[in-house]
Amino acid sequence: MTSIISPVKGMNDVLPDDELLWERLETAAAELFKAYDYHRIRIPVLEKTELFRRSIGEATDIVEKEMYTFEDRGGDSLTLRPEATAGIVRACLTHGLLHNRQQKLWCSGPMFRREKPQKGRYRQFHQLSVEALGYAEPEVDAELIVMSARLWRALGITHVSLELNSIGTPESRAGYREVLVEYFSAHKDRLDADSLRRLERNPLRILDSKNPDMAELIAGAPVISEYLDEGSRDHFERLKGLLSDAGIPFKINPRLVRGLDYYTRTVFEWVTDRLGAQSAVCAGGRYDGLVAQLGGRDTPAVGWALGVERVVELLRLDQGAAEARAPDVFVVSAGDAARRVGFAAAEKLRDALPGISVSIGAPSAGFKAQFRRADKSGARFALIIGEDEVAAQKFGLKPLRTDEPQLSLSLDEVVRQLSSALERRE
Ligand code: ATP
Ligand code: MG
C-alpha cells in the first residue's frame, strides 16, 4: 500500500471547522484597519536573507536559529519571512513609498520560524500586522495601542493585559548596556548557557529569558527607565498620558525589551494568562532606526503584530466552537432527468439570490440517502426534484428546520419564497 505523506512538523492545516473563528478575527481586523485609515499591503513570503540579517539583527533568536534559509537554484540565499516589518520597509523603499510621504499599512499572512513546536508555537504561523511609517509622534504609538484594544473589544476578548516599556534611543541604551553587563558579569556563575552567550553579544536579551532559574537574578538587575534620554522620557510620558485618557490600563514592565534589534523607545506586549507559556498575543513597538538601516532616509516608524493562532485560541476558549456553516438550500433529486434539472436550478438560484449558499449534495446517491445528507448538512431548505416534479416543471421546497409543510412551486416562486425567507434571516 502507498504510504500517506505527513505534513512538515510545526506546520498546520486550518480545517473548515475552524474557519469561522479565523474569519471572525479577519473581518473584525479589516473593519478596524479601515476605521483608522490603514491600507493593505501584500509582500512576498520569500526575501533575500540579507534583509532579515540586517534588520532583525545577528544576535537574535530569530536570525541565530529560527530562520528557514536556503540557497535557490541560482545560488542566492533566500529566507522564508519570519516577520513582516522588514519586508514592508523593503517594499516601501523599492517603490519609493516614503518619499515625502507617510504610510499607514496593514498586512496579513503566514510567517516561518524553526522553533520547537508546541501549543501556540508553530513553525508556520500567521500574523496580522500594522505599521505606521514616517510618524514620530507619541499619538501614533497611542493610536496603534488603542487600535489593538478596540480589536479585543470587537471580538469580545477579555483576559488580555498590556505591558509597556521604553527602551530609549540606541545611544541611551548603550549607557544602560554597560551597567547591565557589569551587573550580570558580577553574577556570571548564575547565568545559564543562553544568557552567557548573550552577555557578550546582546546583553539586553538576557532580560527576555524565559528560564525560571534566571528570574531572581533578572529581577535584581538595573532598570532601563533610569537611563532614558530626555527625548525618550518625554515621548514615553506623553504616550502614557494618551493611554490613560483613552481608559486603557497598562503595566510598566521595565524588563520588556523584545527579541528584535530594531526597536527604539516604545515597546509593548499584550499578554494573556489563558494560553500557558505562550502568553504573548500581540506585540510591537517603535523602530525609528530601521528604515535608514535598510538604506532609506531617516524615518521614524512604529508597528505591531498579532499572532493569529493564539488569538483564535482565545476566541475558542471564550466563545466555544463556532457554529458550523450550513447551506441555505440542499438539492435532492431522484433520477437522471431530475439530476440535470436540479443542477441547472441550483445555478439559477445563485444567479437570482446573491449571497445564497446552495449545495448540490451527492446527486448519484439514493433519494433517501440524499435526504439524510440534506438534514445533516444543517440546510434550512431542501429543493426536491422527483420524476413528477420534472413532468410538471415544479419543485418541492421543504423547510428542514421547522414543521412547516412542503410547497410545490415553480422555480420563480421558489426564488420569491427563498428571497423573503433569507431576508428574515438577516
Ligand atoms: P514569543 O515571545 O512568544 O516567542 P515573539 O516575541 O517571538 O513571541 P513577535 O516576533 O513579537 O513574537 O511576533 C508577534 C506575535 O506573533 C507574538 O506575540 C505571538 O502572538 C506570535 N508568534 C510569534 N512566534 C510564534 C510562533 N512560533 N507560533 C505562533 N505564534 C507566534
Ligand atoms: Mg519568539
PDB file of N, CA and C in Angstrom, residues 253-288:
ATOM      1  N   ASN A 253       6.478  47.402  32.414  1.00  0.00           N
ATOM      2  CA  ASN A 253       7.358  46.257  32.636  1.00  0.00           C
ATOM      3  C   ASN A 253       8.770  46.654  32.211  1.00  0.00           C
ATOM      4  N   PRO A 254       9.605  47.045  33.200  1.00  0.00           N
ATOM      5  CA  PRO A 254      10.935  47.572  32.856  1.00  0.00           C
ATOM      6  C   PRO A 254      11.833  46.515  32.228  1.00  0.00           C
ATOM      7  N   ARG A 255      11.412  45.262  32.288  1.00  0.00           N
ATOM      8  CA  ARG A 255      12.228  44.202  31.702  1.00  0.00           C
ATOM      9  C   ARG A 255      11.784  43.793  30.298  1.00  0.00           C
ATOM     10  N   LEU A 256      10.758  44.482  29.811  1.00  0.00           N
ATOM     11  CA  LEU A 256      10.292  44.187  28.452  1.00  0.00           C
ATOM     12  C   LEU A 256      11.245  44.832  27.444  1.00  0.00           C
ATOM     13  N   VAL A 257      11.974  44.006  26.690  1.00  0.00           N
ATOM     14  CA  VAL A 257      12.924  44.570  25.724  1.00  0.00           C
ATOM     15  C   VAL A 257      12.651  44.087  24.300  1.00  0.00           C
ATOM     16  N   ARG A 258      11.877  42.999  24.156  1.00  0.00           N
ATOM     17  CA  ARG A 258      11.539  42.443  22.847  1.00  0.00           C
ATOM     18  C   ARG A 258      12.742  41.805  22.159  1.00  0.00           C
ATOM     19  N   GLY A 259      12.448  40.833  21.326  1.00  0.00           N
ATOM     20  CA  GLY A 259      13.507  39.983  20.785  1.00  0.00           C
ATOM     21  C   GLY A 259      14.155  40.447  19.496  1.00  0.00           C
ATOM     22  N   LEU A 260      13.732  41.578  18.963  1.00  0.00           N
ATOM     23  CA  LEU A 260      14.313  42.036  17.703  1.00  0.00           C
ATOM     24  C   LEU A 260      15.126  43.294  17.961  1.00  0.00           C
ATOM     25  N   ASP A 261      16.207  43.441  17.202  1.00  0.00           N
ATOM     26  CA  ASP A 261      17.147  44.533  17.467  1.00  0.00           C
ATOM     27  C   ASP A 261      16.641  45.911  17.078  1.00  0.00           C
ATOM     28  N   TYR A 262      15.658  45.974  16.171  1.00  0.00           N
ATOM     29  CA  TYR A 262      15.388  47.278  15.582  1.00  0.00           C
ATOM     30  C   TYR A 262      14.510  48.202  16.429  1.00  0.00           C
ATOM     31  N   TYR A 263      14.075  47.763  17.585  1.00  0.00           N
ATOM     32  CA  TYR A 263      13.178  48.615  18.368  1.00  0.00           C
ATOM     33  C   TYR A 263      13.891  49.799  19.030  1.00  0.00           C
ATOM     34  N   THR A 264      13.162  50.917  19.135  1.00  0.00           N
ATOM     35  CA  THR A 264      13.622  52.105  19.855  1.00  0.00           C
ATOM     36  C   THR A 264      12.429  52.630  20.648  1.00  0.00           C
ATOM     37  N   ARG A 265      12.701  53.289  21.748  1.00  0.00           N
ATOM     38  CA  ARG A 265      11.621  53.884  22.547  1.00  0.00           C
ATOM     39  C   ARG A 265      10.531  52.865  22.892  1.00  0.00           C
ATOM     40  N   THR A 266       9.292  53.135  22.431  1.00  0.00           N
ATOM     41  CA  THR A 266       8.156  52.324  22.880  1.00  0.00           C
ATOM     42  C   THR A 266       8.265  50.843  22.513  1.00  0.00           C
ATOM     43  N   VAL A 267       8.063  49.980  23.486  1.00  0.00           N
ATOM     44  CA  VAL A 267       7.818  48.559  23.192  1.00  0.00           C
ATOM     45  C   VAL A 267       6.625  48.122  24.034  1.00  0.00           C
ATOM     46  N   PHE A 268       5.817  47.238  23.492  1.00  0.00           N
ATOM     47  CA  PHE A 268       4.656  46.763  24.271  1.00  0.00           C
ATOM     48  C   PHE A 268       4.267  45.353  23.875  1.00  0.00           C
ATOM     49  N   GLU A 269       3.533  44.742  24.749  1.00  0.00           N
ATOM     50  CA  GLU A 269       3.063  43.384  24.521  1.00  0.00           C
ATOM     51  C   GLU A 269       1.713  43.213  25.190  1.00  0.00           C
ATOM     52  N   TRP A 270       0.766  42.628  24.475  1.00  0.00           N
ATOM     53  CA  TRP A 270      -0.476  42.196  25.097  1.00  0.00           C
ATOM     54  C   TRP A 270      -0.288  40.744  25.524  1.00  0.00           C
ATOM     55  N   VAL A 271      -0.466  40.478  26.799  1.00  0.00           N
ATOM     56  CA  VAL A 271      -0.262  39.107  27.282  1.00  0.00           C
ATOM     57  C   VAL A 271      -1.554  38.573  27.887  1.00  0.00           C
ATOM     58  N   THR A 272      -1.643  37.255  27.913  1.00  0.00           N
ATOM     59  CA  THR A 272      -2.817  36.620  28.482  1.00  0.00           C
ATOM     60  C   THR A 272      -2.374  35.526  29.445  1.00  0.00           C
ATOM     61  N   ASP A 273      -3.202  35.227  30.430  1.00  0.00           N
ATOM     62  CA  ASP A 273      -2.867  34.132  31.348  1.00  0.00           C
ATOM     63  C   ASP A 273      -3.613  32.845  30.954  1.00  0.00           C
ATOM     64  N   ARG A 274      -4.208  32.846  29.770  1.00  0.00           N
ATOM     65  CA  ARG A 274      -5.048  31.709  29.406  1.00  0.00           C
ATOM     66  C   ARG A 274      -4.404  30.749  28.409  1.00  0.00           C
ATOM     67  N   LEU A 275      -3.201  31.035  27.963  1.00  0.00           N
ATOM     68  CA  LEU A 275      -2.596  30.186  26.925  1.00  0.00           C
ATOM     69  C   LEU A 275      -1.302  29.532  27.402  1.00  0.00           C
ATOM     70  N   GLY A 276      -1.157  29.381  28.719  1.00  0.00           N
ATOM     71  CA  GLY A 276       0.045  28.748  29.238  1.00  0.00           C
ATOM     72  C   GLY A 276       1.283  29.567  28.940  1.00  0.00           C
ATOM     73  N   ALA A 277       2.355  28.869  28.550  1.00  0.00           N
ATOM     74  CA  ALA A 277       3.646  29.546  28.359  1.00  0.00           C
ATOM     75  C   ALA A 277       3.625  30.513  27.181  1.00  0.00           C
ATOM     76  N   GLN A 278       2.787  30.244  26.202  1.00  0.00           N
ATOM     77  CA  GLN A 278       2.766  31.110  25.007  1.00  0.00           C
ATOM     78  C   GLN A 278       1.839  32.297  25.268  1.00  0.00           C
ATOM     79  N   SER A 279       2.296  33.237  26.095  1.00  0.00           N
ATOM     80  CA  SER A 279       1.374  34.218  26.651  1.00  0.00           C
ATOM     81  C   SER A 279       1.238  35.490  25.824  1.00  0.00           C
ATOM     82  N   ALA A 280       2.154  35.748  24.884  1.00  0.00           N
ATOM     83  CA  ALA A 280       2.087  36.998  24.119  1.00  0.00           C
ATOM     84  C   ALA A 280       1.148  36.834  22.924  1.00  0.00           C
ATOM     85  N   VAL A 281       0.139  37.673  22.840  1.00  0.00           N
ATOM     86  CA  VAL A 281      -0.797  37.555  21.713  1.00  0.00           C
ATOM     87  C   VAL A 281      -0.587  38.661  20.675  1.00  0.00           C
ATOM     88  N   CYS A 282       0.014  39.768  21.095  1.00  0.00           N
ATOM     89  CA  CYS A 282       0.206  40.873  20.161  1.00  0.00           C
ATOM     90  C   CYS A 282       1.365  41.696  20.714  1.00  0.00           C
ATOM     91  N   ALA A 283       2.282  42.069  19.851  1.00  0.00           N
ATOM     92  CA  ALA A 283       3.462  42.762  20.351  1.00  0.00           C
ATOM     93  C   ALA A 283       3.990  43.726  19.307  1.00  0.00           C
ATOM     94  N   GLY A 284       4.625  44.778  19.801  1.00  0.00           N
ATOM     95  CA  GLY A 284       5.168  45.719  18.834  1.00  0.00           C
ATOM     96  C   GLY A 284       5.954  46.812  19.482  1.00  0.00           C
ATOM     97  N   GLY A 285       6.172  47.871  18.719  1.00  0.00           N
ATOM     98  CA  GLY A 285       6.923  48.997  19.239  1.00  0.00           C
ATOM     99  C   GLY A 285       7.413  49.892  18.122  1.00  0.00           C
ATOM    100  N   ARG A 286       8.222  50.829  18.549  1.00  0.00           N
ATOM    101  CA  ARG A 286       8.741  51.847  17.648  1.00  0.00           C
ATOM    102  C   ARG A 286      10.063  51.374  17.076  1.00  0.00           C
ATOM    103  N   TYR A 287      10.312  51.670  15.814  1.00  0.00           N
ATOM    104  CA  TYR A 287      11.593  51.287  15.195  1.00  0.00           C
ATOM    105  C   TYR A 287      12.111  52.432  14.331  1.00  0.00           C
ATOM    106  N   ASP A 288      12.528  53.501  15.020  1.00  0.00           N
ATOM    107  CA  ASP A 288      12.931  54.724  14.326  1.00  0.00           C
ATOM    108  C   ASP A 288      14.174  54.573  13.471  1.00  0.00           C
TER     109      ASP A 288
END
